[in-house]
Tab-separated table of C-alpha atoms in Angstrom:
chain	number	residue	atom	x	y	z
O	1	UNK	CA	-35.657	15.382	26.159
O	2	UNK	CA	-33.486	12.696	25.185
O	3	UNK	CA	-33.322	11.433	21.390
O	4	UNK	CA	-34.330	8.016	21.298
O	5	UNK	CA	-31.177	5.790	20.219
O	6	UNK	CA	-31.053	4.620	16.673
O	7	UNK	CA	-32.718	1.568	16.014
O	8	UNK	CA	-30.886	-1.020	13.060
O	9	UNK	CA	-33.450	-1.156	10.200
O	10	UNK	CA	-34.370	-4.416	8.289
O	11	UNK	CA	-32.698	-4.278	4.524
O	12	UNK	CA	-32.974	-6.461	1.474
O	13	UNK	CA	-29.826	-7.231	-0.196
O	14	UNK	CA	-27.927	-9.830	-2.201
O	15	UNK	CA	-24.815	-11.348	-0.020
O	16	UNK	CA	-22.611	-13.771	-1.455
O	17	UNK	CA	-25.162	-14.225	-4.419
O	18	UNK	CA	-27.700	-15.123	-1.919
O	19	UNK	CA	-31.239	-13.085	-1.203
O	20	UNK	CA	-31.722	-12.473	2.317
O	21	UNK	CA	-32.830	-9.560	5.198
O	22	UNK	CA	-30.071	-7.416	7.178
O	23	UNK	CA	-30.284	-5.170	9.788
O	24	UNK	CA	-28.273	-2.190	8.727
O	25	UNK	CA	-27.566	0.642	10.992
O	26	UNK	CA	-28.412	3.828	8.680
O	27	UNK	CA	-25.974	6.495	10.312
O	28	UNK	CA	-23.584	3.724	8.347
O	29	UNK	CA	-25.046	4.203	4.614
O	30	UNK	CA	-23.485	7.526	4.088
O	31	UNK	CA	-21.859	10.479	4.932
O	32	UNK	CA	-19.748	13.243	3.748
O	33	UNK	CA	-15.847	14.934	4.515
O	34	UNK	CA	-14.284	12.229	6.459
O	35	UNK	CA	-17.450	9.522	6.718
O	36	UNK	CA	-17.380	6.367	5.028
O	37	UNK	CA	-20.063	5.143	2.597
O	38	UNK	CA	-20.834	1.552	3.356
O	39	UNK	CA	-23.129	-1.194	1.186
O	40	UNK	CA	-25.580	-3.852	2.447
O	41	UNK	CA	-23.124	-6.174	3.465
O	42	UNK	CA	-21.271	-3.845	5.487
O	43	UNK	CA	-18.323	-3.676	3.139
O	44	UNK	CA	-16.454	-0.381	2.713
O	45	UNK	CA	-16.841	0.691	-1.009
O	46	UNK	CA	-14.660	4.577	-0.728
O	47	UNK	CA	-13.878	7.154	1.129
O	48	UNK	CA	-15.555	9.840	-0.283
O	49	UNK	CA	-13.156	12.452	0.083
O	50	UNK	CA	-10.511	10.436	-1.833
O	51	UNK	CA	-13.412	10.160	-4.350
O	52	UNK	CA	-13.320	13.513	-4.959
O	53	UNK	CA	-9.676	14.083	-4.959
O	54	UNK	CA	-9.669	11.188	-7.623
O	55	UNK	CA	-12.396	12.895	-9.974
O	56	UNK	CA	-10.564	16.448	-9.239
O	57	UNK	CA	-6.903	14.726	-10.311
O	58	UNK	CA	-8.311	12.809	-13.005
O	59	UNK	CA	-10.054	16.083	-15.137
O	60	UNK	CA	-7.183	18.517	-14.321
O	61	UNK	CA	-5.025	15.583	-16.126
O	62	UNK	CA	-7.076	15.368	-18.850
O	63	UNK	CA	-7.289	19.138	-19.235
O	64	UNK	CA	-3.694	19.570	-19.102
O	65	UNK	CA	-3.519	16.755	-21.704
O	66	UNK	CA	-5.668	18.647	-23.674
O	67	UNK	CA	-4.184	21.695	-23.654
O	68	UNK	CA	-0.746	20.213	-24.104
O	69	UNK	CA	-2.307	18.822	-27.802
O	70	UNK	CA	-3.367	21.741	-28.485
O	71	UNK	CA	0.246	23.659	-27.863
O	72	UNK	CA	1.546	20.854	-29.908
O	73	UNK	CA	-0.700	21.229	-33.069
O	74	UNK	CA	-0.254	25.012	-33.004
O	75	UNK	CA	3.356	24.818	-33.245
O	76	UNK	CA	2.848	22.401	-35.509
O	77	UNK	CA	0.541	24.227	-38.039
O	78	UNK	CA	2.897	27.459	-37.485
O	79	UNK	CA	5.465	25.236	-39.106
O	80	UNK	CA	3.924	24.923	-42.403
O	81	UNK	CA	1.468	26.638	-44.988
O	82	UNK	CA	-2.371	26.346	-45.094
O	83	UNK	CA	-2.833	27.423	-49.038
O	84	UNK	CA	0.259	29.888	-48.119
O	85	UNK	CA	-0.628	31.672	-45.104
O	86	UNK	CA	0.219	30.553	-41.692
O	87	UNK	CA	-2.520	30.233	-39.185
O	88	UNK	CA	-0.565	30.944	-36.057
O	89	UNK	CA	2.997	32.735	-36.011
O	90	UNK	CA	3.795	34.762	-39.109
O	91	UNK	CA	7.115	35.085	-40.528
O	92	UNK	CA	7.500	38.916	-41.302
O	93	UNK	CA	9.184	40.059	-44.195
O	94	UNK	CA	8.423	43.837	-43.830
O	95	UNK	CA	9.459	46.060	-41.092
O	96	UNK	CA	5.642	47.055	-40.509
O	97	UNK	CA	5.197	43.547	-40.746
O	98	UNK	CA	7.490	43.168	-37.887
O	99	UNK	CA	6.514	45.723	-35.262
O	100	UNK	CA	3.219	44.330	-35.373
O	101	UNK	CA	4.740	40.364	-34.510
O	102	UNK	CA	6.579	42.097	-31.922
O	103	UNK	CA	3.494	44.106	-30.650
O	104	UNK	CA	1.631	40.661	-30.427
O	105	UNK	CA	4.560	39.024	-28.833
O	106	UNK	CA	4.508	41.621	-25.976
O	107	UNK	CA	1.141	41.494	-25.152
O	108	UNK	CA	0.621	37.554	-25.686
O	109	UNK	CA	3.901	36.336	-23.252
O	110	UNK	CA	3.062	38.143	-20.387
O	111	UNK	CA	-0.808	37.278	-20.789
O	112	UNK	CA	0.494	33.433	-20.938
O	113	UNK	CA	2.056	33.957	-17.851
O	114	UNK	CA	-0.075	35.710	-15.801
O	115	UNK	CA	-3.035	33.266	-16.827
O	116	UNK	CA	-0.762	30.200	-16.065
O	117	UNK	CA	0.097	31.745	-12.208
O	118	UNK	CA	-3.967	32.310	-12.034
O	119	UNK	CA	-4.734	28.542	-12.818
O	120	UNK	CA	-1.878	27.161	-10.969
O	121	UNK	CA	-2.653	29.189	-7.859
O	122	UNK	CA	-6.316	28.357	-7.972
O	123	UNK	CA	-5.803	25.119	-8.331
O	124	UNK	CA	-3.489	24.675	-5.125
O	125	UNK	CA	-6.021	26.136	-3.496
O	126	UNK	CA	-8.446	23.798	-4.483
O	127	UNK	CA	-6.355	21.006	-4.098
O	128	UNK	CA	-4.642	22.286	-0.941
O	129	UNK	CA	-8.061	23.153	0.996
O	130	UNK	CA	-10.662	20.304	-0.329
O	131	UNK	CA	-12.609	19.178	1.972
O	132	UNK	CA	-11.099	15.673	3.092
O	133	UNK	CA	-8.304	17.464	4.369
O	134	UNK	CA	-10.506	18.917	6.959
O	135	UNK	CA	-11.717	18.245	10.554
O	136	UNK	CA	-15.305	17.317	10.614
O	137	UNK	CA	-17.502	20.759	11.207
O	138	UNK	CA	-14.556	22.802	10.254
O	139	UNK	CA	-15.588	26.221	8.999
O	140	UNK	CA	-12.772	28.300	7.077
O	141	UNK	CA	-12.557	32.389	8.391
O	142	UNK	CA	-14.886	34.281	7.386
O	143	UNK	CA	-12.713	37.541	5.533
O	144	UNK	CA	-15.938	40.499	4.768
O	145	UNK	CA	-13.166	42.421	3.058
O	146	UNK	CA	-9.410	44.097	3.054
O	147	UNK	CA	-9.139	47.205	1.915
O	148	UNK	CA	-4.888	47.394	0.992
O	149	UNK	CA	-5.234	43.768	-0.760
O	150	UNK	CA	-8.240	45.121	-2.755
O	151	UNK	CA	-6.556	48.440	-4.000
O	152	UNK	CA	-3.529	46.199	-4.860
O	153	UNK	CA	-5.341	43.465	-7.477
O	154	UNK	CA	-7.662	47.034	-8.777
O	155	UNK	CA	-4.108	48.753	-9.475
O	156	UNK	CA	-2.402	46.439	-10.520
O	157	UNK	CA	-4.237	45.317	-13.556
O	158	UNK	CA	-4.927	48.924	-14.210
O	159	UNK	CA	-1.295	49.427	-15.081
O	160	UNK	CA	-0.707	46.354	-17.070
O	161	UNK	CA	-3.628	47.371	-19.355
O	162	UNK	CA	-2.652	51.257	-19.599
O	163	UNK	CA	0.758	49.488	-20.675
O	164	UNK	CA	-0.657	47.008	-23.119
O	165	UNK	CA	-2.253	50.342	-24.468
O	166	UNK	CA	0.364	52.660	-24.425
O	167	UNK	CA	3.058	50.001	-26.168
O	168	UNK	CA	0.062	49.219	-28.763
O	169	UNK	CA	-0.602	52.865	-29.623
O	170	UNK	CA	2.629	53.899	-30.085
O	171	UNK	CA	3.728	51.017	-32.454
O	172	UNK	CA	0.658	51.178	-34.523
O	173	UNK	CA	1.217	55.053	-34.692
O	174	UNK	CA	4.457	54.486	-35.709
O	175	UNK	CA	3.507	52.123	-38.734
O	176	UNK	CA	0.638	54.022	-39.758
O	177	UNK	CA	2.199	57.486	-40.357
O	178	UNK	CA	2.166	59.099	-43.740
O	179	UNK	CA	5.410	58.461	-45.237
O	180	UNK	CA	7.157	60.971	-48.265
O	181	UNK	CA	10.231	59.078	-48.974
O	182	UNK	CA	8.689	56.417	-50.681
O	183	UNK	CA	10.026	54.895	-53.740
O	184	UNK	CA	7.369	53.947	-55.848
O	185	UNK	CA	3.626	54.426	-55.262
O	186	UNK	CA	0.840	51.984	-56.068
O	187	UNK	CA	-2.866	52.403	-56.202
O	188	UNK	CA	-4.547	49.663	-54.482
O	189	UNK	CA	-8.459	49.282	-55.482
O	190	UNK	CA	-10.875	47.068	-53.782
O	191	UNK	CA	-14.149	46.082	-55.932
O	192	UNK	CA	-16.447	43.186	-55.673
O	193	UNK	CA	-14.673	40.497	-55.859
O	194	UNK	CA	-11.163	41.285	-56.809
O	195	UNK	CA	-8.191	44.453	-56.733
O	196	UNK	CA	-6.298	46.412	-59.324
O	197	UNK	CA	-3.088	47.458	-58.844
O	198	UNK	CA	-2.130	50.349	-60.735
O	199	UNK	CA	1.876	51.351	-61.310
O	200	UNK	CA	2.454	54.925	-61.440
O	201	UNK	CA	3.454	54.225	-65.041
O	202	UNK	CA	0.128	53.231	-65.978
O	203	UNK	CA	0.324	49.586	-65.820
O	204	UNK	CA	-2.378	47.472	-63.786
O	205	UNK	CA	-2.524	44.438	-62.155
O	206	UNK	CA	-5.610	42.335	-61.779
O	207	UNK	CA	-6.442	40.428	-59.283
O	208	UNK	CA	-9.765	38.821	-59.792
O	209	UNK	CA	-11.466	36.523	-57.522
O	210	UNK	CA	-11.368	32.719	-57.501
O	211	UNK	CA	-11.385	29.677	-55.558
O	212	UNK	CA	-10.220	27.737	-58.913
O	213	UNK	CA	-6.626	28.515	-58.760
O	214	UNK	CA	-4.142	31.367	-57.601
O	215	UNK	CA	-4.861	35.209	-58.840
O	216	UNK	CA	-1.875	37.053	-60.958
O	217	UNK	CA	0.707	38.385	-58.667
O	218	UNK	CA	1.162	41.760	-57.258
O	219	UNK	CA	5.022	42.379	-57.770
O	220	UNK	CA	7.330	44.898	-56.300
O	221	UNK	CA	11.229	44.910	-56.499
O	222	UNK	CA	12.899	44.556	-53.254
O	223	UNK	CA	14.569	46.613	-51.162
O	224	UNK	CA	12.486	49.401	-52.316
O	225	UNK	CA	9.936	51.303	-50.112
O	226	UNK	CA	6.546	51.249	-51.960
O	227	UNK	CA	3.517	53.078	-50.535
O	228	UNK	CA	0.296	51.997	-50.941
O	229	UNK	CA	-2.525	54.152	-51.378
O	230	UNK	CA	-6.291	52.547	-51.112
O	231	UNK	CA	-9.356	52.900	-52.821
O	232	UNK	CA	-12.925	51.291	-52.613
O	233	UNK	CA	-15.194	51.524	-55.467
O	234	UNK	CA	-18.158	50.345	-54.008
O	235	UNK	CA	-18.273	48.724	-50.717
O	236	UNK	CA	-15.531	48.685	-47.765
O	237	UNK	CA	-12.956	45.762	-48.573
O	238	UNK	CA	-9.560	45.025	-46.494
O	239	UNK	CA	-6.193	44.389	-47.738
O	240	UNK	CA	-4.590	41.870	-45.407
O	241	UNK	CA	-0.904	40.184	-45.971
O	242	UNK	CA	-0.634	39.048	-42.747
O	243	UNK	CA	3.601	38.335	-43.086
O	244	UNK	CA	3.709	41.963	-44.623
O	245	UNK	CA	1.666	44.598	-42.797
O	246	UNK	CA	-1.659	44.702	-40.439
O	247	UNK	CA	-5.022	45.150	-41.862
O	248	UNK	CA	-5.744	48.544	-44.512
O	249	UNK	CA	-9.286	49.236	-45.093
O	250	UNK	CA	-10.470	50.475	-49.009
O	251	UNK	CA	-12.941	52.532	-47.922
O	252	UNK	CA	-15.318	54.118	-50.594
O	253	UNK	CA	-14.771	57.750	-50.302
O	254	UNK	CA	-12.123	58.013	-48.238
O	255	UNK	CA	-7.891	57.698	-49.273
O	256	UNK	CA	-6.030	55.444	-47.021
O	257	UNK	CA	-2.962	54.287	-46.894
O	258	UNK	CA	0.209	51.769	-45.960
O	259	UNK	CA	3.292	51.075	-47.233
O	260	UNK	CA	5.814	47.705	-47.717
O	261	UNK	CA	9.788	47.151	-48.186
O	262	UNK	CA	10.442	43.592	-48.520
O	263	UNK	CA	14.026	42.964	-48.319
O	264	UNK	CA	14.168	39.250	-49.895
O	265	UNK	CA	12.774	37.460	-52.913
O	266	UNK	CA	9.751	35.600	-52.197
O	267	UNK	CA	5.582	34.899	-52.449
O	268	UNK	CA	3.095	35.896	-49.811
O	269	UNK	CA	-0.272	35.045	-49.507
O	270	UNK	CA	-3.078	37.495	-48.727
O	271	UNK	CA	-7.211	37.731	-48.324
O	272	UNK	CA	-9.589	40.392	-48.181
O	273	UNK	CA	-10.013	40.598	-44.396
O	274	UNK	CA	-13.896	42.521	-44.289
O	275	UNK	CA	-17.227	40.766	-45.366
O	276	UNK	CA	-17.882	42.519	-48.774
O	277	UNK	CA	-20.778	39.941	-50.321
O	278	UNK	CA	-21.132	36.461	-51.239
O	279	UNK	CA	-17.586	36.674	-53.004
O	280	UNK	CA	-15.634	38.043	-50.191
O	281	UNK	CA	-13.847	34.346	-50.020
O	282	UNK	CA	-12.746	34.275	-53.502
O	283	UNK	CA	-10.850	37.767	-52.901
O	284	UNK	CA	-7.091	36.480	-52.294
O	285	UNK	CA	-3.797	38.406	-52.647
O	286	UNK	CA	-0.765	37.317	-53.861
O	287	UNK	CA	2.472	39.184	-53.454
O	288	UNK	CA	5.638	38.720	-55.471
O	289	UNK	CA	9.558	40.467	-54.703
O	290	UNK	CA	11.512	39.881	-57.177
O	291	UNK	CA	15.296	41.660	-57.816
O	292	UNK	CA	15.267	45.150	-59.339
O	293	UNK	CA	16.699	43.708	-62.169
O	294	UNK	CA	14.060	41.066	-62.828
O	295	UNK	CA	11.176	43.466	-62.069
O	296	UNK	CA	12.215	45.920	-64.362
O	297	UNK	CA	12.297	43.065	-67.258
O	298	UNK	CA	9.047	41.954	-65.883
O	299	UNK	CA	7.589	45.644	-65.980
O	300	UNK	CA	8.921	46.383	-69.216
O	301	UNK	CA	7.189	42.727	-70.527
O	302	UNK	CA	4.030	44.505	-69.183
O	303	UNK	CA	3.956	48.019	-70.622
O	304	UNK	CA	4.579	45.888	-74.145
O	305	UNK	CA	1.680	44.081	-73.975
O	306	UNK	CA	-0.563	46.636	-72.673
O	307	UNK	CA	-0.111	49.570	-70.269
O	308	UNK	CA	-3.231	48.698	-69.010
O	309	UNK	CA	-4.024	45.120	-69.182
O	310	UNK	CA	-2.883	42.356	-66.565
O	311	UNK	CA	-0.352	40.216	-67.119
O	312	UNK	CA	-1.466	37.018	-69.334
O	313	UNK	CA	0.605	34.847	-66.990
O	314	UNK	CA	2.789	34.859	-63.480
O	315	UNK	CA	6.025	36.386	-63.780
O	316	UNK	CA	9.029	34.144	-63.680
């Protein structure tokens, strides 16, 4: 049986600011890949794959726009101090403090790179394939599977992660090792909301919390490997100088442990890096090198005051 032919259908529309009736043939309204979508009067308004392509170009623009701004304020805020610690890049001054910027380095560069060749090949293929571009009824191959191009992309990721592991493991291992060579000890306790520091001569720093100003300084000379051994006296706490070391827990309980050798004179900023109660954000840190000269001045200004009591003010 033979489909009756199409039959223009009566329209109202505005032409040339005038009301009126049109016959409009409807197979001319609309359409999709390669038809054109027509108005009332016949005019030609778009092509609708060109629409697309337009709407496609215009957010992948605006999303590389955005993500260039957002390169650009990162670099920016690594370039300065937020209250003393810097939000993106750290500058290590410890070589703990270093393998860990160089751990982060190795894993973040090549995980730039490979996520960069994921979104640029994905959108070629997007771009590249969209449906404008092809005949009308096209249908791409059907692929139900390939077997050597699946065990590739499974292996393949397999070894970058046992790598990421691997190189992680060992540096962390190799920063977190007990050390006997130090040469000076400290006794790091975390309580709510503040740490002591405690000299192997019996002077102690205190560090008490407060969002009013900065806390006394911890000092050490430089050039002098100091170990750090940590203590919790009532709930877990985290000692956390980013430019110095990684993250050391003050577990009740338990003795843990790091170590520092800061080879130039300088102040680094520092919080309590585990939720420990309301005051966890008034917990900072504040560590000060200073020659072996001056720090032995400023230790012998301490054990005269007190050997026990903090310092009344920040060393000079």
């Amino acid at each position: 049986m033979v489909d009756k032919a199409r039959r223009p259908q009566s329209a109202a529309g505005t032409i040339d600011g005038q009301a009126g009736i049109r016959d409009v043939d409807e197979s001319r309204l609309s359409g999709c890949g390669h038809n054109r979508l027509w108005i009332l009067s016949g005019r030609r308004v778009a092509n609708r794959g060109a629409d697309i392509l337009a709407v496609v170009t215009t957010r992948v623009f605006r999303a590389l726009i955005t993500f260039g701004g957002l390169v650009a304020l990162a670099v920016a805020l690594s370039s300065c101090d937020v209250g003393g610690l810097h939000p993106i890049f750290p500058n290590p001054v410890s070589p703990n403090g270093q393998d860990i910027y160089n751990t982060y380095l190795g894993i973040s560069v090549p995980a730039i790179i490979i996520f960069l060749g994921v979104e640029a090949a994905l959108l070629w293929v997007v771009l590249r394939y969209r449906r404008s571009t092809q005949p009308v009824g096209y249908v791409p191959p059907q692929v139900h599977g390939n077997t050597p191009l699946e065990i590739v992309w499974t292996i393949i990721p397999l070894i970058i992660v046992l790598a990421i592991a691997g190189y992680s493991f060992v540096e962390l291992q190799k920063d977190f090792q007990p050390i006997s060579n130090q040469q000076m000890t400290v006794i790091v306790s975390g309580h709510q909301f503040g740490w002591n520091y405690e000299y192997e001569n019996g002077v102690v720093v205190h560090q008490e919390g407060t969002l009013a100003g900065d806390v006394t300084p911890f000092v050490v000379p430089t050039h002098t490997l100091v170990k750090l051994d940590f203590r919790g006296t009532d709930v877990i706490h985290s000692w956390w100088v980013p430019a110095i070391s990684g993250k050391t827990d003050a577990v009740p309980g338990y003795d843990n442990f790091s170590w520092l050798k800061i080879d130039q004179v300088g102040t680094w900023r520092g919080e309590c890096a585990e939720l420990c109660g309301v005051g966890h954000s008034t917990m900072q840190i504040i560590v000060q090198s200073m020659d072996q000269s001056d720090f032995n001045r400023w230790m012998a200004q301490q054990k005269t005051a007190s050997p026990s009591a903090s310092p009344s003010a920040s060393p000079g």
